[in-house]
Coordinates of C-alpha atoms in Angstrom, one line a residue:
X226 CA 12.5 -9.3 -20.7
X227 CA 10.0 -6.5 -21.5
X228 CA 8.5 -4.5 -19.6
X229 CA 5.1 -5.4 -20.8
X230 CA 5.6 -8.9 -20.1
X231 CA 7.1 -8.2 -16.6
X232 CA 3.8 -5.9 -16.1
X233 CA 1.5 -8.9 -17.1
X234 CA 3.7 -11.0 -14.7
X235 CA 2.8 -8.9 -11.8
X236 CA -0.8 -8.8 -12.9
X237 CA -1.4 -12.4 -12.7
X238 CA 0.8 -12.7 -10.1
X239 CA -1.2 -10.2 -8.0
X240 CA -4.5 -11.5 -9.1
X241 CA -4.0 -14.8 -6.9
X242 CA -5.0 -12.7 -3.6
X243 CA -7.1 -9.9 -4.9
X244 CA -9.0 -9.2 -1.1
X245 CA -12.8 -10.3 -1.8
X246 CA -15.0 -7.5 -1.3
X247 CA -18.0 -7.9 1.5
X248 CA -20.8 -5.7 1.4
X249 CA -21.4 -3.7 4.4
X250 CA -24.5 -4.8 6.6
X251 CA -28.0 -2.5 6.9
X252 CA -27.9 -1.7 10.6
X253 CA -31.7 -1.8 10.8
X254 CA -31.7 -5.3 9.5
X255 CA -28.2 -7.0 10.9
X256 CA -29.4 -7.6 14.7
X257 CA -32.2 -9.6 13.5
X258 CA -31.0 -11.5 11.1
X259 CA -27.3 -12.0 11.8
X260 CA -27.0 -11.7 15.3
X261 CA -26.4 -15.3 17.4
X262 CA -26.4 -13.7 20.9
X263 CA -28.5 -14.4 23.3
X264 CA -31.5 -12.4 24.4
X265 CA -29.5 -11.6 28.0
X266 CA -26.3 -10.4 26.2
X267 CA -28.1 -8.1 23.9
X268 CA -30.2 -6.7 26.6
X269 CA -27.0 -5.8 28.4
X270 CA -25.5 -4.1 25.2
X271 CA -28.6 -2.7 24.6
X272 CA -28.1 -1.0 28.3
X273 CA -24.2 -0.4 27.4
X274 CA -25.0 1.8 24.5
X275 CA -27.9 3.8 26.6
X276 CA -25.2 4.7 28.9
X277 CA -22.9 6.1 26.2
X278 CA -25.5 8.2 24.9
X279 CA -25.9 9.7 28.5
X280 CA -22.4 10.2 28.8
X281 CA -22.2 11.9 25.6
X282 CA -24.6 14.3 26.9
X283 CA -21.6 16.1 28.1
X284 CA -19.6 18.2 25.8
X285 CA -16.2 17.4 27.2
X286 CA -17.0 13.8 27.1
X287 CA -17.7 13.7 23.3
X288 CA -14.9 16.0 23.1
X289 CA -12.2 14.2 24.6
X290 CA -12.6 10.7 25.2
X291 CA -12.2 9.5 21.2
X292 CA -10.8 6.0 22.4
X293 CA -14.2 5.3 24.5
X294 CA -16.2 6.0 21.4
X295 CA -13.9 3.5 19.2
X296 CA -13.9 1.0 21.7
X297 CA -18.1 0.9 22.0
X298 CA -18.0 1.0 17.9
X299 CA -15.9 -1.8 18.0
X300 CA -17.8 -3.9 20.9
X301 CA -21.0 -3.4 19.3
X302 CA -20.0 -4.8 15.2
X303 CA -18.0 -7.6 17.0
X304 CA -21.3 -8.6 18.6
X305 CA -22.9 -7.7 15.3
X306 CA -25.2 -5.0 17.0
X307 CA -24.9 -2.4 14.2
X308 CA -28.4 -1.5 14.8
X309 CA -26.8 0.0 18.4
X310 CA -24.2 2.0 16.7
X311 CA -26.9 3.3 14.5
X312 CA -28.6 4.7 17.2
X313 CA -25.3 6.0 19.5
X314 CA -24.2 7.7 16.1
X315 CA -27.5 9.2 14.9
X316 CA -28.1 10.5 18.5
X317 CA -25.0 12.9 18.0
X318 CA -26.8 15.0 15.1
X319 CA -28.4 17.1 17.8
X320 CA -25.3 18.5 19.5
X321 CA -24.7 21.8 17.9
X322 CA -21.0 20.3 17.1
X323 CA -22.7 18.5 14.0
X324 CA -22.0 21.5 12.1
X325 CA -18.4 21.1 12.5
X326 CA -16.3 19.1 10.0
X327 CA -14.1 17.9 12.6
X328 CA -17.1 16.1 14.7
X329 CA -18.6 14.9 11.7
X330 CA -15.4 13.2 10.4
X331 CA -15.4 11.3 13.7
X332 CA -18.7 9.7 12.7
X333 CA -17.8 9.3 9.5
X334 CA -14.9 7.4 10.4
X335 CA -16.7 5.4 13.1
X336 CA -19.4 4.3 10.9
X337 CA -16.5 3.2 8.3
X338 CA -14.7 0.8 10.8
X339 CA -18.0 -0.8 11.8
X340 CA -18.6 -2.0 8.1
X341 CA -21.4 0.9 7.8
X342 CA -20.3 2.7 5.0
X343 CA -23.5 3.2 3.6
X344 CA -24.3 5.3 6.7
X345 CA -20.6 6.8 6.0
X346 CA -21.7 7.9 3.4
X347 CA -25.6 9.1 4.1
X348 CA -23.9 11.1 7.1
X349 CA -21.1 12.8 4.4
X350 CA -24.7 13.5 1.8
X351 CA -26.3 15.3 4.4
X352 CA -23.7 17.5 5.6
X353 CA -25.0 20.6 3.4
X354 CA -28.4 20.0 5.7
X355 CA -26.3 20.2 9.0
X356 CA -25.1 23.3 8.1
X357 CA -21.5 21.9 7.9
X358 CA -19.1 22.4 5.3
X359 CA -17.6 19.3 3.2
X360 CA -14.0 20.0 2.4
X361 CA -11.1 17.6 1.6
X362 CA -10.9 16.3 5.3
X363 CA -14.3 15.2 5.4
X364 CA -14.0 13.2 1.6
X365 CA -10.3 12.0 3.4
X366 CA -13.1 10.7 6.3
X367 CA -15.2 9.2 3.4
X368 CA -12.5 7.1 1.6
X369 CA -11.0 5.6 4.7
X370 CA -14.9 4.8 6.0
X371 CA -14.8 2.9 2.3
X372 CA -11.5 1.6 3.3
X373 CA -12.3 0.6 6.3
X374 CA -15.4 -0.8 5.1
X375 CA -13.9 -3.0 2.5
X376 CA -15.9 -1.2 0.0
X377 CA -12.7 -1.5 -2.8
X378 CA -14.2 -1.9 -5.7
X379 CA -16.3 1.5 -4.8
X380 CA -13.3 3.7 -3.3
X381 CA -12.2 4.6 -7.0
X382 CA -15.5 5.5 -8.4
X383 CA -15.5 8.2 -5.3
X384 CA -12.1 9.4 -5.6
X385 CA -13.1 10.3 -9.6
X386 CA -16.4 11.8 -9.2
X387 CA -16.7 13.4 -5.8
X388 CA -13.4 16.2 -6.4
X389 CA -15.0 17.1 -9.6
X390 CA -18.6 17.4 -8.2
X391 CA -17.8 18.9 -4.5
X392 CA -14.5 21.3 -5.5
X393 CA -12.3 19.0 -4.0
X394 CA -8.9 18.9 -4.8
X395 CA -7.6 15.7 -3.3
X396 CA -4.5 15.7 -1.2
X397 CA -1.5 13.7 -0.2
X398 CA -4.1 11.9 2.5
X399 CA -6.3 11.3 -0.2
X400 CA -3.7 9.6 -2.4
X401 CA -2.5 7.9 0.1
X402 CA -5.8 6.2 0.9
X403 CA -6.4 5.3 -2.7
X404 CA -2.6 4.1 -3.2
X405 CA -3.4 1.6 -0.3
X406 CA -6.7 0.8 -1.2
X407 CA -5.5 -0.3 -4.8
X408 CA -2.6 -1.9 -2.8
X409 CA -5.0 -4.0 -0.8
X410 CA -6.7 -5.2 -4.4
X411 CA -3.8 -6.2 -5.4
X412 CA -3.8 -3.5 -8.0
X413 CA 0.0 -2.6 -8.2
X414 CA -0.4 -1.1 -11.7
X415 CA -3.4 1.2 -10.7
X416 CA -1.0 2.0 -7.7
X417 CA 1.5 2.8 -9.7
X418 CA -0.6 5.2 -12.1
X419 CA -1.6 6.9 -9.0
X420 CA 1.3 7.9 -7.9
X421 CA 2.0 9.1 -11.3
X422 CA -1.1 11.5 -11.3
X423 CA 0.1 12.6 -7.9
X424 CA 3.3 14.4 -9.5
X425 CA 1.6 15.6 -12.7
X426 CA -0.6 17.5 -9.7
X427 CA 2.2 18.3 -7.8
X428 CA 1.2 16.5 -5.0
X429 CA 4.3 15.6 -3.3
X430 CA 4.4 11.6 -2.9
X431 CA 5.6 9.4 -0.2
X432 CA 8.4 7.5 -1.1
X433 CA 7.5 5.1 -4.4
X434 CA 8.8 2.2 -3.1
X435 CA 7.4 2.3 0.2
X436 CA 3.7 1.1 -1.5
X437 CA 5.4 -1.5 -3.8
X438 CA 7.7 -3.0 -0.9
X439 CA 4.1 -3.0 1.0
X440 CA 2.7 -4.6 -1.5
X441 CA 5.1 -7.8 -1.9
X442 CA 5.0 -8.1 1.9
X443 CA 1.7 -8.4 1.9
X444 CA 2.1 -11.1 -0.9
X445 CA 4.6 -12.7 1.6
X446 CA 2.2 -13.0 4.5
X447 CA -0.3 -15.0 2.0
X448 CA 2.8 -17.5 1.3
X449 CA 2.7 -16.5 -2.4
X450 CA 6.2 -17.1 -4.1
X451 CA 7.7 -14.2 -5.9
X452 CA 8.8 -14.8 -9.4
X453 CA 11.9 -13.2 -10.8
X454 CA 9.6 -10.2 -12.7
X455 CA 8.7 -9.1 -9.0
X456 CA 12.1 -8.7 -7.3
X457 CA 13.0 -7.2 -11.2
X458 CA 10.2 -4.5 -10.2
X459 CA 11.4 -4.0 -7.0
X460 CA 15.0 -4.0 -7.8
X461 CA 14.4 -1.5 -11.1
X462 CA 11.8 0.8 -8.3
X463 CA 15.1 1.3 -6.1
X464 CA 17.5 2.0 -9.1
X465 CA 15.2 4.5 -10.0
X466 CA 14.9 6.4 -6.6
X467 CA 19.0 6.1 -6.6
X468 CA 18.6 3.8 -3.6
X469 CA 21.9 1.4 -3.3
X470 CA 21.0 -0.2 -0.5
X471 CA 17.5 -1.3 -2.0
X472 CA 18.7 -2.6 -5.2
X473 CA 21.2 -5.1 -3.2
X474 CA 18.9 -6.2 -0.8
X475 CA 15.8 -7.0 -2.9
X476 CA 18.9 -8.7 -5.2
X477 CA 19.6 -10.8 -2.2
X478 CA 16.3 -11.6 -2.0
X479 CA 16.1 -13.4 -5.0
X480 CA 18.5 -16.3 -3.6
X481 CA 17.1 -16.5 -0.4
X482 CA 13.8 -16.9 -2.4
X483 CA 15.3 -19.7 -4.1
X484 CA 14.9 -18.2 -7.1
X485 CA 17.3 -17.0 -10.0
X486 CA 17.9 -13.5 -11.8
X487 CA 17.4 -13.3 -15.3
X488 CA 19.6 -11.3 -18.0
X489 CA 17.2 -8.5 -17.2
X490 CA 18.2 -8.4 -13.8
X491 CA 21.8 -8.4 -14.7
X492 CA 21.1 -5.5 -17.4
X493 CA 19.9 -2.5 -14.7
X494 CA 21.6 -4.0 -11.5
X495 CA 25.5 -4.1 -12.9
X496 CA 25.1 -0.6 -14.6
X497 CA 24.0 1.0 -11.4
X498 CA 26.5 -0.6 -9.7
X499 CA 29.2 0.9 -11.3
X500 CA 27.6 4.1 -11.4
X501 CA 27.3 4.2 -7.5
X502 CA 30.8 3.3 -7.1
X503 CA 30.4 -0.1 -5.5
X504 CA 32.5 -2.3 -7.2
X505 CA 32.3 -4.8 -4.6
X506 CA 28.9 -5.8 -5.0
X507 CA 29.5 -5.6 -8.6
X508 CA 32.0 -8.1 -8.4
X509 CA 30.1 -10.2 -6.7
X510 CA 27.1 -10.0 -9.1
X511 CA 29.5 -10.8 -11.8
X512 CA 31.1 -14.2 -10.3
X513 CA 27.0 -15.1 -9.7
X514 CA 26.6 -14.5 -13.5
X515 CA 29.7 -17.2 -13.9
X516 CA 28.7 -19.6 -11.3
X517 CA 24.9 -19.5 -12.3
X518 CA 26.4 -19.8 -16.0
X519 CA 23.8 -17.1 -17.0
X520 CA 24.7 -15.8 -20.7
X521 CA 24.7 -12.0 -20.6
X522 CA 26.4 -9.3 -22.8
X523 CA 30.5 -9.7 -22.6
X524 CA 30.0 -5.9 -22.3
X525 CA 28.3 -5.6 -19.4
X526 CA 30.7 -7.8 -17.8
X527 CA 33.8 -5.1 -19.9
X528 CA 32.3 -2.7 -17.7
X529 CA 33.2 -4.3 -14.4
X530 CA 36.6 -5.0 -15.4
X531 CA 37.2 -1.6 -17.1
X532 CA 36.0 0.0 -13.6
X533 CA 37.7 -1.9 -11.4
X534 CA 41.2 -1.1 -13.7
X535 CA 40.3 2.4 -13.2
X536 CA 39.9 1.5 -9.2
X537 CA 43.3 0.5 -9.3
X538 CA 41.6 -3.1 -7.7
X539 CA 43.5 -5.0 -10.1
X540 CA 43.6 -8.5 -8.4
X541 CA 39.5 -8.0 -9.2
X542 CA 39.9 -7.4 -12.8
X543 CA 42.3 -10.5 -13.0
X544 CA 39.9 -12.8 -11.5
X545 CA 36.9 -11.6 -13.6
X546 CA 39.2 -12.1 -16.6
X547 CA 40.2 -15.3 -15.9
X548 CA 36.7 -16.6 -14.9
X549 CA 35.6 -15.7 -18.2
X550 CA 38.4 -17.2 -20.0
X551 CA 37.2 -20.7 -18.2
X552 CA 33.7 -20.4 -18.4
X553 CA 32.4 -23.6 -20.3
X554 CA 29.1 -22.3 -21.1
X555 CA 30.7 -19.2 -23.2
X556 CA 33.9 -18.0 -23.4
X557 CA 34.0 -14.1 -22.6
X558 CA 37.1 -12.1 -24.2
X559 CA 37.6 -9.8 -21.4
X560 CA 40.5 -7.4 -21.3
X561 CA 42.0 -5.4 -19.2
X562 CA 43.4 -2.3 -21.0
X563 CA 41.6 1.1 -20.8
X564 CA 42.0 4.3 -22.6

């Protein structure tokens, strides 16, 4: 099987649970026309954030209790009061710590995981105003606000233009974000050419496969059933990074799927094998071939035996040899003498 046609596998494969894409609510509008609560409860949230901002009148209070300000953020868009968390956010632009990136991050981020990332975003525009200077921690704050936000069909048109436009050179946390962002889309490809563009730029990756085994767990938790190009994907990823272990499990994977390997699957797993010294395993893989009466190359199989002669694990050989002998699907001439 190609590699194009394994590609368009994953693609339609992946398109079943592309994550839909909600717009982020207008704070000024949502509490009127969104929010079910009564009157009473959003007069006491109304008092809950004028408290906050009180307490945030003191320096070490905005400086050290981060957890109290995530926990009101995420009180507030639960009850759908983003027009509170407007206020509590926009009330911070008069401490003289608005003109440091770090503080300004923090709202950044805030905004994002209440679904605000238009005022993400406003807040990251008018950072030239506050005196503060917009490096590549403060466009890592902007992406995960789009992340956060759900914004994924925007997080790509930042990550193209802003470096270009700002100076930025993205980092590993940028890539990252994007990698998971196209992850959540169900954009393994785009994942993929990401991480490629990260080593062109020398931009030291986290491991390849880590994304990709993300990826097909999270097409696990949705019930999807994998199809023989996935695990292939996975199992080709592994051989790749020289992982063993990998390559066996994800081939284990395929039965407990109920599914079947192909002759592609055969093809990269059985060389690798051998290369890695586990002859074991590639016996194993071998006797599947017979008992699944799959019809693969007599000289892949050749390979086994020839490397298991050289083992000295000659009972192995013999049993190979004979199995294909008996095979009633196709009778493999497998020998046993090596140079």
């Amino acid at each position: 099987m190609g590699k194009a046609k394994e590609a368009s596998s994953l693609r339609r494969l992946v398109g079943l649970f592309t994550t839909s894409i909600s717009s982020p609510t207008d704070p000024t509008i949502s509490t009127v026309v969104t929010s079910s609560k009564p009157a009473a409860d959003a007069r006491q949230l109304q008092k809950v954030a004028n408290k906050f901002k009180q307490s945030s009148e003191s320096k070490r209070f905005r400086n050290s209790r981060r957890q109290a300000y995530a926990n009101i953020v995420h009180r507030l868009a639960t009850a759908k009061q983003f027009s509170l968390i407007y206020d509590i956010l926009q009330h911070h632009k008069k401490y003289k710590e608005i003109s440091e990136e770090g503080f300004v991050v923090r709202l950044i981020i805030l905004y994002g995981k209440a679904g605000m990332f238009e005022h993400a975003q406003k807040l990251f525009d008018e950072m030239p105003e506050l005196k503060c200077e917009r490096t590549v921690k403060s466009f890592n704050a902007l992406l995960a606000a789009c992340l956060y936000s759900k914004k994924l069909d925007y997080i790509e048109k930042l990550f193209k233009q802003l470096p270009q436009k700002l100076g930025i050179e993205p980092n590993l946390v940028s890539y990252n974000t994007i990698i998971k962002a196209f992850c959540e889309m169900g954009s393994l490809d785009s994942a993929s050419l990401m991480l490629d563009e990260m080593q062109k730029k020398g931009v030291e990756p986290e491991k390849r496969m880590e994304v990709a085994v993300n990826f097909v767990e999270e097409m696990r938790s949705k019930r999807l059933k994998l199809d023989v190009f996935t695990f292939n994907y996975m199992i080709r990823g592994f051989i790749n990074e020289g992982e063993l272990e990998g390559a066996k499990e994800w081939y284990n994977q395929i039965g407990k799927n109920d599914g079947a390997p192909d002759k592609q699957t055969y093809a990269m797993l059985v060389p690798f094998l051998c290369k890695k010294g586990d002859l074991r395993f590639a016996t194993k893989v071998c006797k599947d071939i017979f008992a699944r009466k799959k019809l693969v190359g007599a000289e892949l199989l050749q390979l086994v035996v020839d490397e298991l002669v050289k083992a000295s694990m000659i009972e192995d050989a013999k049993e190979l040899v004979e199995l294909g002998k008996k095979t009633n699907f196709c009778r493999y001439k497998l020998n046993m003498a090596v140079e």
